[in-house]
Short mmCIF file of C-alpha atoms in Angstrom, two decimals:
data_model
loop_
_atom_site.label_atom_id
_atom_site.label_comp_id
_atom_site.label_asym_id
_atom_site.label_seq_id
_atom_site.Cartn_x
_atom_site.Cartn_y
_atom_site.Cartn_z
CA UNK A 1 -6.69 66.94 -24.04
CA UNK A 2 -3.75 68.37 -22.13
CA UNK A 3 -6.05 71.00 -20.59
CA UNK A 4 -8.46 68.22 -19.60
CA UNK A 5 -5.73 66.20 -17.91
CA UNK A 6 -4.27 69.30 -16.31
CA UNK A 7 -7.64 70.28 -14.98
CA UNK A 8 -8.13 66.71 -13.77
CA UNK A 9 -4.93 66.90 -11.75
CA UNK A 10 -5.01 70.51 -10.64
CA UNK A 11 -8.70 70.97 -10.06
CA UNK A 12 -9.60 72.69 -6.86
CA UNK A 13 -11.64 70.29 -4.83
CA UNK A 14 -12.75 70.50 -1.24
CA UNK A 15 -10.57 68.39 1.08
CA UNK A 16 -12.10 65.26 2.52
CA UNK A 17 -11.92 66.70 6.02
CA UNK A 18 -14.65 69.10 4.99
CA UNK A 19 -17.00 66.14 4.60
CA UNK A 20 -16.09 65.06 8.14
CA UNK A 21 -16.90 68.58 9.40
CA UNK A 22 -13.30 68.66 10.61
CA UNK A 23 -14.36 66.68 13.60
CA UNK A 24 -10.98 65.77 15.19
CA UNK A 25 -11.82 62.29 16.41
CA UNK A 26 -13.03 61.26 12.90
CA UNK A 27 -10.13 62.90 11.09
CA UNK A 28 -7.45 61.29 13.25
CA UNK A 29 -9.17 57.95 13.25
CA UNK A 30 -8.98 57.97 9.42
CA UNK A 31 -5.36 59.16 9.52
CA UNK A 32 -4.15 56.48 11.95
CA UNK A 33 -6.10 53.68 10.27
CA UNK A 34 -4.96 54.56 6.73
CA UNK A 35 -1.31 54.98 7.81
CA UNK A 36 -1.31 51.60 9.55
CA UNK A 37 -2.94 49.93 6.53
CA UNK A 38 -0.40 51.58 4.19
CA UNK A 39 2.56 50.44 6.33
CA UNK A 40 1.19 46.92 6.44
CA UNK A 41 0.77 46.91 2.66
CA UNK A 42 4.33 48.24 2.15
CA UNK A 43 5.80 45.51 4.40
CA UNK A 44 4.38 42.70 2.28
CA UNK A 45 6.65 43.33 -0.81
CA UNK A 46 9.66 43.50 1.55
CA UNK A 47 8.69 40.10 2.97
CA UNK A 48 8.35 38.69 -0.56
CA UNK A 49 11.79 40.05 -1.53
CA UNK A 50 13.37 38.53 1.61
CA UNK A 51 11.75 35.16 0.90
CA UNK A 52 12.84 35.21 -2.75
CA UNK A 53 16.47 35.91 -1.84
CA UNK A 54 16.67 33.21 0.82
CA UNK A 55 14.82 30.57 -1.18
CA UNK A 56 16.46 30.78 -4.56
CA UNK A 57 15.29 27.24 -5.33
CA UNK A 58 11.70 28.50 -5.53
CA UNK A 59 10.90 29.93 -8.94
CA UNK A 60 8.88 33.17 -9.15
CA UNK A 61 7.20 34.51 -12.26
CA UNK A 62 4.94 37.44 -13.14
CA UNK A 63 2.66 36.50 -10.29
CA UNK A 64 4.95 37.86 -7.61
CA UNK A 65 5.67 41.09 -9.47
CA UNK A 66 2.00 41.76 -10.16
CA UNK A 67 1.15 40.95 -6.56
CA UNK A 68 3.88 43.31 -5.31
CA UNK A 69 2.65 46.09 -7.61
CA UNK A 70 -0.92 45.52 -6.48
CA UNK A 71 0.06 45.70 -2.79
CA UNK A 72 2.17 48.84 -3.28
CA UNK A 73 -0.69 50.53 -5.13
CA UNK A 74 -3.12 49.61 -2.36
CA UNK A 75 -0.79 51.07 0.28
CA UNK A 76 -0.31 54.24 -1.80
CA UNK A 77 -4.08 54.70 -2.17
CA UNK A 78 -4.44 54.71 1.62
CA UNK A 79 -1.72 57.33 1.93
CA UNK A 80 -3.57 59.44 -0.68
CA UNK A 81 -6.67 59.23 1.49
CA UNK A 82 -4.70 60.69 4.39
CA UNK A 83 -3.30 63.38 2.10
CA UNK A 84 -6.72 64.30 0.80
CA UNK A 85 -8.10 64.90 4.27
CA UNK A 86 -6.46 68.34 4.03
CA UNK A 87 -5.91 68.59 0.25
CA UNK A 88 -8.23 67.96 -2.64
CA UNK A 89 -5.88 66.04 -5.03
CA UNK A 90 -8.53 63.56 -6.00
CA UNK A 91 -7.17 63.30 -9.56
CA UNK A 92 -3.85 61.83 -8.28
CA UNK A 93 -5.82 59.51 -6.02
CA UNK A 94 -7.85 58.38 -9.00
CA UNK A 95 -4.67 57.57 -10.96
CA UNK A 96 -3.34 55.55 -8.01
CA UNK A 97 -6.61 53.64 -7.80
CA UNK A 98 -6.54 53.02 -11.55
CA UNK A 99 -3.07 51.54 -11.23
CA UNK A 100 -4.30 49.44 -8.32
CA UNK A 101 -7.22 48.20 -10.40
CA UNK A 102 -4.91 47.39 -13.33
CA UNK A 103 -2.68 45.30 -11.07
CA UNK A 104 -5.52 43.63 -9.22
CA UNK A 105 -7.24 42.06 -12.24
CA UNK A 106 -4.33 39.95 -13.58
CA UNK A 107 -3.29 39.18 -10.02
CA UNK A 108 -6.74 37.77 -9.30
CA UNK A 109 -6.69 35.79 -12.55
CA UNK A 110 -3.28 34.23 -11.78
CA UNK A 111 -4.33 33.55 -8.21
CA UNK A 112 -7.39 31.60 -9.32
CA UNK A 113 -5.23 29.61 -11.68
CA UNK A 114 -2.94 28.72 -8.77
CA UNK A 115 -5.81 27.53 -6.58
CA UNK A 116 -5.74 23.88 -7.93
CA UNK A 117 -1.99 23.71 -7.33
CA UNK A 118 -2.39 25.16 -3.86
CA UNK A 119 -5.14 22.65 -3.10
CA UNK A 120 -2.82 19.88 -4.24
CA UNK A 121 -0.29 20.83 -1.58
CA UNK A 122 -0.49 18.34 1.32
CA UNK A 123 -1.89 19.58 4.56
CA UNK A 124 -0.14 18.88 7.88
CA UNK A 125 -2.56 16.04 8.52
CA UNK A 126 -1.87 14.62 5.08
CA UNK A 127 1.87 14.96 5.66
CA UNK A 128 1.55 13.19 8.98
CA UNK A 129 -0.44 10.38 7.36
CA UNK A 130 2.16 10.11 4.57
CA UNK A 131 4.97 9.99 7.11
CA UNK A 132 3.18 7.27 9.01
CA UNK A 133 2.72 5.28 5.80
CA UNK A 134 6.40 5.78 4.94
CA UNK A 135 7.41 4.67 8.42
CA UNK A 136 5.29 1.55 7.98
CA UNK A 137 7.03 0.82 4.66
CA UNK A 138 10.44 1.33 6.26
CA UNK A 139 9.50 -1.02 9.10
CA UNK A 140 8.27 -3.57 6.56
CA UNK A 141 11.51 -3.21 4.61
CA UNK A 142 13.59 -3.59 7.77
CA UNK A 143 11.64 -6.72 8.65
CA UNK A 144 12.18 -8.12 5.16
CA UNK A 145 15.88 -7.20 5.36
CA UNK A 146 16.20 -8.94 8.71
CA UNK A 147 14.53 -12.04 7.27
CA UNK A 148 16.87 -11.91 4.27
CA UNK A 149 19.90 -11.59 6.54
CA UNK A 150 18.69 -14.55 8.56
CA UNK A 151 18.27 -16.57 5.36
CA UNK A 152 21.76 -15.50 4.20
CA UNK A 153 23.24 -16.54 7.54
CA UNK A 154 21.43 -19.86 7.34
CA UNK A 155 22.69 -20.35 3.78
CA UNK A 156 26.25 -19.48 4.82
CA UNK A 157 26.02 -22.04 7.62
CA UNK A 158 24.75 -24.62 5.17
CA UNK A 159 27.54 -23.78 2.69
CA UNK A 160 30.12 -23.96 5.47
CA UNK A 161 28.77 -27.34 6.47
CA UNK A 162 28.96 -28.45 2.83
CA UNK A 163 32.55 -27.21 2.57
CA UNK A 164 33.45 -29.09 5.74
CA UNK A 165 31.79 -32.20 4.37
CA UNK A 166 33.77 -31.85 1.15
CA UNK A 167 36.95 -31.34 3.15
CA UNK A 168 36.23 -34.50 5.11
CA UNK A 169 35.54 -36.32 1.86
CA UNK A 170 38.79 -35.00 0.38
CA UNK A 171 40.69 -36.04 3.51
CA UNK A 172 39.13 -39.48 3.24
CA UNK A 173 40.22 -39.75 -0.38
CA UNK A 174 43.66 -38.42 0.55
CA UNK A 175 44.24 -40.88 3.39
CA UNK A 176 42.76 -43.75 1.41
CA UNK A 177 44.97 -43.00 -1.58
CA UNK A 178 48.08 -42.60 0.57
CA UNK A 179 47.36 -45.83 2.43
CA UNK A 180 46.78 -47.73 -0.80
CA UNK A 181 49.94 -46.54 -2.56
CA UNK A 182 52.21 -46.67 0.48
CA UNK A 183 51.00 -50.14 1.39
CA UNK A 184 51.95 -51.27 -2.11
CA UNK A 185 55.45 -49.83 -1.94
CA UNK A 186 55.91 -50.96 1.68
CA UNK A 187 54.97 -54.45 0.55
CA UNK A 188 57.70 -54.27 -2.08
CA UNK A 189 60.25 -53.11 0.51
CA UNK A 190 59.15 -55.48 3.29
CA UNK A 191 58.85 -58.47 0.97
CA UNK A 192 62.32 -58.05 -0.49
CA UNK A 193 63.89 -57.40 2.92
CA UNK A 194 62.19 -60.53 4.27
CA UNK A 195 63.66 -62.54 1.40
CA UNK A 196 67.09 -61.10 2.15
CA UNK A 197 66.81 -62.15 5.80
CA UNK A 198 65.77 -65.69 4.83
CA UNK A 199 68.46 -66.20 2.19
CA UNK A 200 71.46 -64.07 3.29
CA UNK A 201 73.87 -66.67 1.85
CA UNK A 202 72.75 -66.04 -1.76
CA UNK A 203 74.59 -62.83 -2.78
CA UNK A 204 73.14 -62.65 -6.28
CA UNK A 205 69.56 -62.84 -5.08
CA UNK A 206 70.24 -60.56 -2.10
CA UNK A 207 71.58 -57.95 -4.51
CA UNK A 208 68.47 -58.26 -6.72
CA UNK A 209 66.14 -58.14 -3.73
CA UNK A 210 67.96 -55.08 -2.36
CA UNK A 211 67.58 -53.34 -5.73
CA UNK A 212 63.85 -54.15 -5.75
CA UNK A 213 63.49 -52.76 -2.21
CA UNK A 214 65.28 -49.57 -3.24
CA UNK A 215 62.90 -49.23 -6.19
CA UNK A 216 60.02 -49.31 -3.72
CA UNK A 217 61.72 -46.58 -1.68
CA UNK A 218 62.12 -44.50 -4.84
CA UNK A 219 58.41 -44.92 -5.54
CA UNK A 220 57.62 -43.70 -2.04
CA UNK A 221 59.96 -40.74 -2.43
CA UNK A 222 58.27 -39.73 -5.68
CA UNK A 223 54.83 -40.08 -4.12
CA UNK A 224 55.88 -37.92 -1.15
CA UNK A 225 57.32 -35.39 -3.60
CA UNK A 226 54.00 -35.24 -5.43
CA UNK A 227 52.13 -34.71 -2.17
CA UNK A 228 54.49 -31.94 -1.08
CA UNK A 229 54.35 -30.27 -4.50
CA UNK A 230 50.56 -30.25 -4.29
CA UNK A 231 50.58 -28.97 -0.70
CA UNK A 232 52.96 -26.13 -1.66
CA UNK A 233 54.58 -26.42 1.78
CA UNK A 234 57.92 -27.72 0.53
CA UNK A 235 59.46 -25.32 -1.93
CA UNK A 236 60.76 -26.64 -5.24
CA UNK A 237 64.39 -26.51 -6.37
CA UNK A 238 63.85 -23.69 -8.86
CA UNK A 239 66.52 -23.33 -11.55
CA UNK A 240 66.52 -22.11 -15.17
CA UNK A 241 65.16 -24.86 -17.42
CA UNK A 242 65.08 -24.89 -21.23
CA UNK A 243 61.62 -26.35 -21.74
CA UNK A 244 62.13 -27.16 -25.43
CA UNK A 245 65.31 -29.11 -24.64
CA UNK A 246 63.53 -30.80 -21.74
CA UNK A 247 60.64 -31.92 -23.94
CA UNK A 248 62.95 -33.15 -26.69
CA UNK A 249 64.84 -35.19 -24.13
CA UNK A 250 61.55 -36.64 -22.83
CA UNK A 251 60.19 -37.54 -26.27
CA UNK A 252 61.30 -41.18 -26.17
CA UNK A 253 60.11 -41.58 -22.57
CA UNK A 254 56.67 -40.16 -23.43
CA UNK A 255 56.48 -42.27 -26.57
CA UNK A 256 57.25 -45.41 -24.60
CA UNK A 257 54.73 -44.48 -21.90
CA UNK A 258 51.72 -43.90 -24.15
CA UNK A 259 52.17 -46.92 -26.43
CA UNK A 260 52.41 -47.38 -30.17
CA UNK A 261 48.64 -47.19 -30.80
CA UNK A 262 48.54 -43.48 -29.96
CA UNK A 263 49.93 -40.92 -32.41
CA UNK A 264 52.34 -38.47 -30.80
CA UNK A 265 53.76 -35.20 -32.04
CA UNK A 266 55.39 -32.07 -30.65
CA UNK A 267 55.07 -28.48 -31.85
CA UNK A 268 57.67 -26.41 -30.00
CA UNK A 269 57.96 -22.65 -30.22
CA UNK A 270 61.16 -21.82 -32.08
CA UNK A 271 61.93 -18.98 -29.65
CA UNK A 272 64.01 -19.77 -26.60
CA UNK A 273 61.71 -20.90 -23.79
CA UNK A 274 63.63 -20.74 -20.53
CA UNK A 275 61.61 -20.84 -17.32
CA UNK A 276 62.50 -21.09 -13.65
CA UNK A 277 61.25 -24.43 -12.37
CA UNK A 278 62.18 -27.67 -10.66
CA UNK A 279 63.38 -29.78 -13.58
CA UNK A 280 62.59 -33.14 -12.00
CA UNK A 281 59.11 -32.10 -10.81
CA UNK A 282 58.33 -30.45 -14.17
CA UNK A 283 59.36 -33.65 -16.00
CA UNK A 284 57.18 -35.68 -13.65
CA UNK A 285 54.24 -33.30 -14.12
CA UNK A 286 54.44 -33.49 -17.93
CA UNK A 287 54.83 -37.27 -17.83
CA UNK A 288 51.80 -37.58 -15.54
CA UNK A 289 49.74 -35.43 -17.92
CA UNK A 290 50.84 -37.62 -20.84
CA UNK A 291 49.86 -40.79 -18.97
CA UNK A 292 46.49 -39.26 -18.05
CA UNK A 293 45.97 -38.44 -21.73
CA UNK A 294 46.85 -42.02 -22.69
CA UNK A 295 44.31 -43.40 -20.23
CA UNK A 296 41.65 -41.08 -21.68
CA UNK A 297 42.22 -42.56 -25.17
CA UNK A 298 41.67 -46.33 -24.89
CA UNK A 299 42.80 -48.01 -28.06
CA UNK A 300 43.78 -45.22 -30.44
CA UNK A 301 44.07 -41.45 -30.34
CA UNK A 302 46.45 -38.54 -30.70
CA UNK A 303 48.60 -36.80 -28.10
CA UNK A 304 50.13 -33.42 -28.92
CA UNK A 305 52.50 -31.41 -26.77
CA UNK A 306 53.20 -27.83 -27.78
CA UNK A 307 54.89 -24.72 -26.37
CA UNK A 308 53.90 -21.16 -27.08
CA UNK A 309 55.04 -17.82 -25.70
CA UNK A 310 52.33 -15.36 -24.64
CA UNK A 311 52.08 -11.98 -22.94
CA UNK A 312 49.68 -11.82 -20.00
CA UNK A 313 48.35 -8.56 -18.59
CA UNK A 314 45.59 -7.81 -16.10
CA UNK A 315 45.25 -11.40 -14.91
CA UNK A 316 44.44 -11.42 -11.16
CA UNK A 317 46.12 -14.81 -10.81
CA UNK A 318 49.41 -13.94 -12.55
CA UNK A 319 51.78 -11.01 -12.68
CA UNK A 320 52.01 -9.08 -15.95
CA UNK A 321 54.77 -10.36 -18.19
CA UNK A 322 55.89 -12.98 -20.70
CA UNK A 323 54.89 -16.60 -20.10
CA UNK A 324 55.44 -19.97 -21.73
CA UNK A 325 52.44 -22.24 -22.24
CA UNK A 326 53.10 -25.99 -22.26
CA UNK A 327 49.93 -27.56 -23.67
CA UNK A 328 49.26 -31.31 -23.42
CA UNK A 329 46.33 -32.05 -25.72
CA UNK A 330 44.56 -35.38 -26.26
CA UNK A 331 41.70 -36.53 -28.47
CA UNK A 332 40.14 -38.61 -25.74
CA UNK A 333 36.71 -38.74 -24.18
CA UNK A 334 37.02 -35.44 -22.29
CA UNK A 335 35.57 -34.69 -18.89
CA UNK A 336 32.13 -33.85 -17.66
CA UNK A 337 31.59 -30.59 -15.79
CA UNK A 338 31.49 -32.38 -12.42
CA UNK A 339 34.70 -34.29 -13.11
CA UNK A 340 36.49 -31.17 -14.37
CA UNK A 341 35.46 -29.26 -11.25
CA UNK A 342 37.07 -31.91 -9.02
CA UNK A 343 40.03 -32.71 -11.26
CA UNK A 344 42.54 -30.82 -9.08
CA UNK A 345 41.49 -32.56 -5.86
CA UNK A 346 44.21 -34.87 -4.50
CA UNK A 347 43.55 -38.56 -5.10
CA UNK A 348 40.36 -37.86 -7.03
CA UNK A 349 40.32 -40.22 -9.99
CA UNK A 350 37.77 -41.82 -12.27
CA UNK A 351 40.04 -44.83 -12.81
CA UNK A 352 39.49 -48.20 -11.21
CA UNK A 353 41.26 -49.09 -7.97
CA UNK A 354 44.94 -49.79 -8.61
CA UNK A 355 45.00 -48.01 -11.96
CA UNK A 356 45.94 -44.53 -10.77
CA UNK A 357 46.58 -42.37 -7.72
CA UNK A 358 44.67 -39.29 -8.81
CA UNK A 359 47.69 -37.08 -8.08
CA UNK A 360 48.63 -36.20 -11.67
CA UNK A 361 46.65 -32.97 -12.16
CA UNK A 362 46.85 -31.84 -8.53
CA UNK A 363 50.63 -32.36 -8.49
CA UNK A 364 51.05 -30.52 -11.82
CA UNK A 365 48.94 -27.67 -10.47
CA UNK A 366 51.12 -27.46 -7.34
CA UNK A 367 54.31 -27.41 -9.44
CA UNK A 368 52.94 -24.64 -11.68
CA UNK A 369 51.80 -22.48 -8.77
CA UNK A 370 55.07 -22.82 -6.87
CA UNK A 371 56.93 -21.85 -10.04
CA UNK A 372 55.00 -18.59 -10.29
CA UNK A 373 52.54 -19.80 -12.93
CA UNK A 374 49.27 -21.68 -13.08
CA UNK A 375 47.53 -24.61 -14.74
CA UNK A 376 44.52 -24.40 -17.05
CA UNK A 377 42.07 -27.12 -17.97
CA UNK A 378 40.02 -27.04 -21.18
CA UNK A 379 37.78 -30.06 -21.64
CA UNK A 380 34.32 -31.19 -22.68
CA UNK A 381 32.70 -34.60 -23.13
CA UNK A 382 33.68 -36.01 -26.53
CA UNK A 383 35.97 -33.06 -27.34
CA UNK A 384 39.17 -34.21 -25.66
CA UNK A 385 41.19 -32.44 -22.99
CA UNK A 386 43.89 -29.80 -23.07
CA UNK A 387 45.94 -29.21 -19.93
CA UNK A 388 48.15 -26.12 -20.14
CA UNK A 389 51.00 -25.41 -17.73
CA UNK A 390 51.70 -21.65 -17.73
CA UNK A 391 55.16 -20.66 -16.45
CA UNK A 392 56.87 -17.24 -16.36
CA UNK A 393 59.70 -16.83 -18.86
CA UNK A 394 63.20 -15.76 -17.90
CA UNK A 395 65.03 -13.34 -20.17
CA UNK A 396 68.31 -14.82 -21.40
CA UNK A 397 70.17 -11.81 -20.01
CA UNK A 398 68.80 -12.51 -16.52
CA UNK A 399 70.45 -15.95 -16.32
CA UNK A 400 73.74 -15.86 -14.47
CA UNK A 401 76.78 -16.97 -16.39
CA UNK A 402 77.40 -19.75 -13.87
CA UNK A 403 73.92 -21.19 -14.34
CA UNK A 404 72.96 -23.62 -17.07
CA UNK A 405 69.65 -25.06 -18.03
CA UNK A 406 71.03 -28.56 -17.75
CA UNK A 407 70.31 -30.59 -14.66
CA UNK A 408 73.30 -30.30 -12.35
CA UNK A 409 71.95 -32.46 -9.56
CA UNK A 410 73.58 -35.60 -10.98
CA UNK A 411 76.88 -34.06 -12.00
CA UNK A 412 79.80 -36.11 -10.64
CA UNK A 413 81.10 -34.84 -7.31
CA UNK A 414 84.29 -35.89 -5.55
CA UNK A 415 83.68 -38.52 -2.89
CA UNK A 416 84.90 -37.72 0.62
CA UNK A 417 88.17 -39.11 1.92
CA UNK A 418 87.26 -39.39 5.61
CA UNK A 419 90.42 -40.96 7.05
CA UNK A 420 88.48 -42.00 10.17
CA UNK A 421 87.30 -38.48 11.10
CA UNK A 422 84.70 -38.16 13.82
CA UNK A 423 81.11 -37.13 12.96
CA UNK A 424 78.41 -35.94 15.36
CA UNK A 425 75.01 -37.55 14.55
CA UNK A 426 71.86 -36.32 16.35
CA UNK A 427 68.46 -37.87 15.52
CA UNK A 428 65.61 -38.81 17.84
CA UNK A 429 64.55 -41.80 15.71
CA UNK A 430 66.70 -44.79 16.69
CA UNK A 431 66.16 -46.70 13.44
CA UNK A 432 66.99 -43.70 11.27
CA UNK A 433 69.98 -42.84 13.43
CA UNK A 434 71.38 -46.36 13.11
CA UNK A 435 71.11 -46.25 9.30
CA UNK A 436 72.92 -42.89 9.18
CA UNK A 437 75.63 -44.26 11.46
CA UNK A 438 75.94 -47.34 9.26
CA UNK A 439 76.24 -45.23 6.10
CA UNK A 440 78.92 -43.02 7.66
CA UNK A 441 80.85 -46.05 8.87
CA UNK A 442 80.64 -47.51 5.37
CA UNK A 443 82.10 -44.25 4.05
CA UNK A 444 84.98 -44.52 6.53
CA UNK A 445 83.92 -42.09 9.23
CA UNK A 446 83.74 -42.67 12.97
CA UNK A 447 80.30 -41.41 13.97
CA UNK A 448 79.18 -40.62 17.51
CA UNK A 449 75.39 -40.72 17.68
CA UNK A 450 72.98 -39.16 20.19
CA UNK A 451 69.17 -39.21 20.55
CA UNK A 452 68.76 -35.50 21.37
CA UNK A 453 70.55 -32.20 21.15
CA UNK A 454 71.35 -31.86 24.85
CA UNK A 455 73.37 -35.08 25.01
CA UNK A 456 75.07 -34.32 21.71
CA UNK A 457 76.08 -30.84 22.86
CA UNK A 458 77.36 -32.21 26.15
CA UNK A 459 79.69 -34.59 24.27
CA UNK A 460 80.83 -32.02 21.70
CA UNK A 461 84.27 -31.38 23.18
CA UNK A 462 85.08 -35.08 23.52
CA UNK A 463 83.86 -35.96 20.01
CA UNK A 464 85.59 -33.00 18.25
CA UNK A 465 83.61 -33.67 15.00
CA UNK A 466 84.68 -32.78 11.48
CA UNK A 467 81.01 -32.07 10.75
CA UNK A 468 77.56 -32.80 12.20
CA UNK A 469 74.49 -34.58 10.80
CA UNK A 470 71.35 -33.32 12.57
CA UNK A 471 67.67 -34.14 12.24
CA UNK A 472 65.45 -31.06 12.07
CA UNK A 473 62.11 -32.08 13.64
CA UNK A 474 62.99 -33.26 17.16
CA UNK A 475 61.27 -32.81 20.53
CA UNK A 476 62.55 -30.34 23.16
CA UNK A 477 65.16 -28.84 20.81
CA UNK A 478 64.66 -28.80 17.06
CA UNK A 479 67.54 -28.98 14.62
CA UNK A 480 67.77 -25.21 14.21
CA UNK A 481 68.21 -24.71 17.97
CA UNK A 482 70.82 -27.46 18.17
CA UNK A 483 72.69 -25.99 15.19
CA UNK A 484 72.67 -22.54 16.79
CA UNK A 485 74.19 -23.97 19.98
CA UNK A 486 76.80 -25.88 17.96
CA UNK A 487 77.76 -22.74 16.08
CA UNK A 488 78.23 -20.86 19.34
CA UNK A 489 80.70 -23.53 20.44
CA UNK A 490 82.34 -24.14 17.04
CA UNK A 491 81.47 -21.20 14.72
CA UNK A 492 82.67 -22.79 11.46
CA UNK A 493 81.43 -26.34 12.05
CA UNK A 494 79.85 -27.76 8.84
CA UNK A 495 76.32 -29.01 9.46
CA UNK A 496 74.13 -31.34 7.40
CA UNK A 497 70.38 -31.34 8.11
CA UNK A 498 69.03 -34.82 7.35
CA UNK A 499 65.30 -34.24 7.46
CA UNK A 500 61.98 -35.31 6.09
CA UNK A 501 60.42 -32.11 7.44
CA UNK A 502 58.32 -30.42 4.75
CA UNK A 503 58.59 -26.76 5.74
CA UNK A 504 61.31 -25.49 3.40
CA UNK A 505 61.06 -21.94 4.72
CA UNK A 506 61.94 -23.12 8.24
CA UNK A 507 64.97 -25.01 6.92
CA UNK A 508 66.08 -22.12 4.75
CA UNK A 509 66.00 -19.81 7.75
CA UNK A 510 68.89 -21.73 9.37
CA UNK A 511 70.81 -22.55 6.17
CA UNK A 512 74.02 -20.73 5.21
CA UNK A 513 77.16 -21.40 3.16
CA UNK A 514 78.39 -23.87 5.78
CA UNK A 515 75.24 -26.01 5.84
CA UNK A 516 73.59 -28.49 3.52
CA UNK A 517 70.19 -30.21 3.52
CA UNK A 518 69.68 -33.84 2.53
CA UNK A 519 66.08 -34.94 2.47
CA UNK A 520 64.88 -38.30 3.73
CA UNK A 521 64.79 -40.89 2.38
CA UNK A 522 68.31 -40.74 0.91
CA UNK A 523 70.90 -43.27 -0.14
CA UNK A 524 74.48 -43.57 0.99
CA UNK A 525 75.77 -42.25 -2.34
CA UNK A 526 73.63 -39.13 -2.00
CA UNK A 527 74.90 -38.55 1.54
CA UNK A 528 78.47 -38.98 0.25
CA UNK A 529 77.93 -36.34 -2.45
CA UNK A 530 76.49 -33.88 0.10
CA UNK A 531 79.44 -34.46 2.43
CA UNK A 532 81.89 -33.95 -0.43
CA UNK A 533 80.16 -30.72 -1.49
CA UNK A 534 80.17 -29.40 2.07
CA UNK A 535 83.70 -30.38 3.05
CA UNK A 536 85.42 -29.81 -0.28
CA UNK A 537 85.80 -33.49 -1.15
CA UNK A 538 88.43 -34.38 1.42
CA UNK A 539 86.32 -34.76 4.51
CA UNK A 540 87.96 -31.70 6.02
CA UNK A 541 85.76 -29.01 7.50
CA UNK A 542 88.27 -26.29 6.58
CA UNK A 543 89.58 -26.26 10.16
CA UNK A 544 93.09 -27.32 11.13
CA UNK A 545 93.24 -30.93 12.29
CA UNK A 546 93.66 -31.25 16.01
#
């Protein structure tokens, strides 16, 4: 066998050039053609290798290796033909051709199997048609998107119009409610004052009529306080308040307000519940909620007020921390979804005319929000209503030693001893200015009044006041500007702002240790307490008498 193979490879055969009669033009034509074919064949595997390295995302299997082997064998066979023009190594050429044949068969088989996949590849025309179809879909989508945006814009305009309509409706309810309630209290004031004018010689009746008129003023002051608490423009007088003590002190008032037919109980958290709030406004809010609960339970029912400490985290409306929940729960008729949705609107009420202002829930909500908390409403028809005021707790250690949870606003203060001292009064409202002058004269002062800041400042040196009473909201120069000019002339002059202006932040910006704020409407006794607190009780402004 070895001899056979050896003879096959080493046999002496005539070179191929012999068959061409060594004719030069034929020999060199074969040489050039076979060399060019061989080089072309050898370049194809290099191209495949370059493609495979640059496109690593394309997977290659046995097909590429068989094809490369087949191409290399074909190129080698052409080189053997050139070799055999002068040599007779036809056995080696046969082996090369055998290898070529071995590589060509599986290559052809795999190629035919790839034909369906190759046919499935889109042609340039098909790609162009697909791109055109895709462009048409994109254009259709853009058109639909434009239509959708137009519909959204139209819907937003409609919603904005609806919101404006609701605002107008709310304003109508607001003005109607204010007019109704203020007309009632103005009637009480005007009626009693008219009686006083007609019978000034009857001191007993004049005193009673004056007290009735002052009650009407108090009603107006409370109503204005509710409006301002809801508006959140005027800041509350926030102080530490022991809610449990507050509720215990209100128990008799709540019991008397709801009537004997309604069962009433309290369940107070045993832990200390001290919050920072306006004590008067918080009392009023709880009382309003109790009265609302009473009205929701005609005849009989049960009212329960409870407190409970909770920890709140991750609430977008409230900061993380400890809170106290004050829940006012009734067994009444509950609210429908529409009523509950509008419950916080000012002057919205389901009661008959004259039976309620509709400020209870909105005012309580304003108090809770200004105190750093919120108000929650849980109700359903036939299931009663629970209104929960949520207020942030104050740690006992955070309360200053000088602060107490008791209400200090009515603590006795020394009355001033004016001794005829001069007072500068500046207010643009003539009627208000005359009442302030009258109150100061009653207290023993000698007021000098002016309608604007310029005239008051011009007379400052001749008046030489012990202190000044200034309105805040005035034309040309407001109270802050007048106070600044006064302080430039007399740096330590005590100043009292007597104002009904609602913007607490604006008033606070000009307040310091030598100023006080008394809010209209106020009584003479309240003005006297403010003067005493500002001047130390003796009417002196801490300057040497001149």
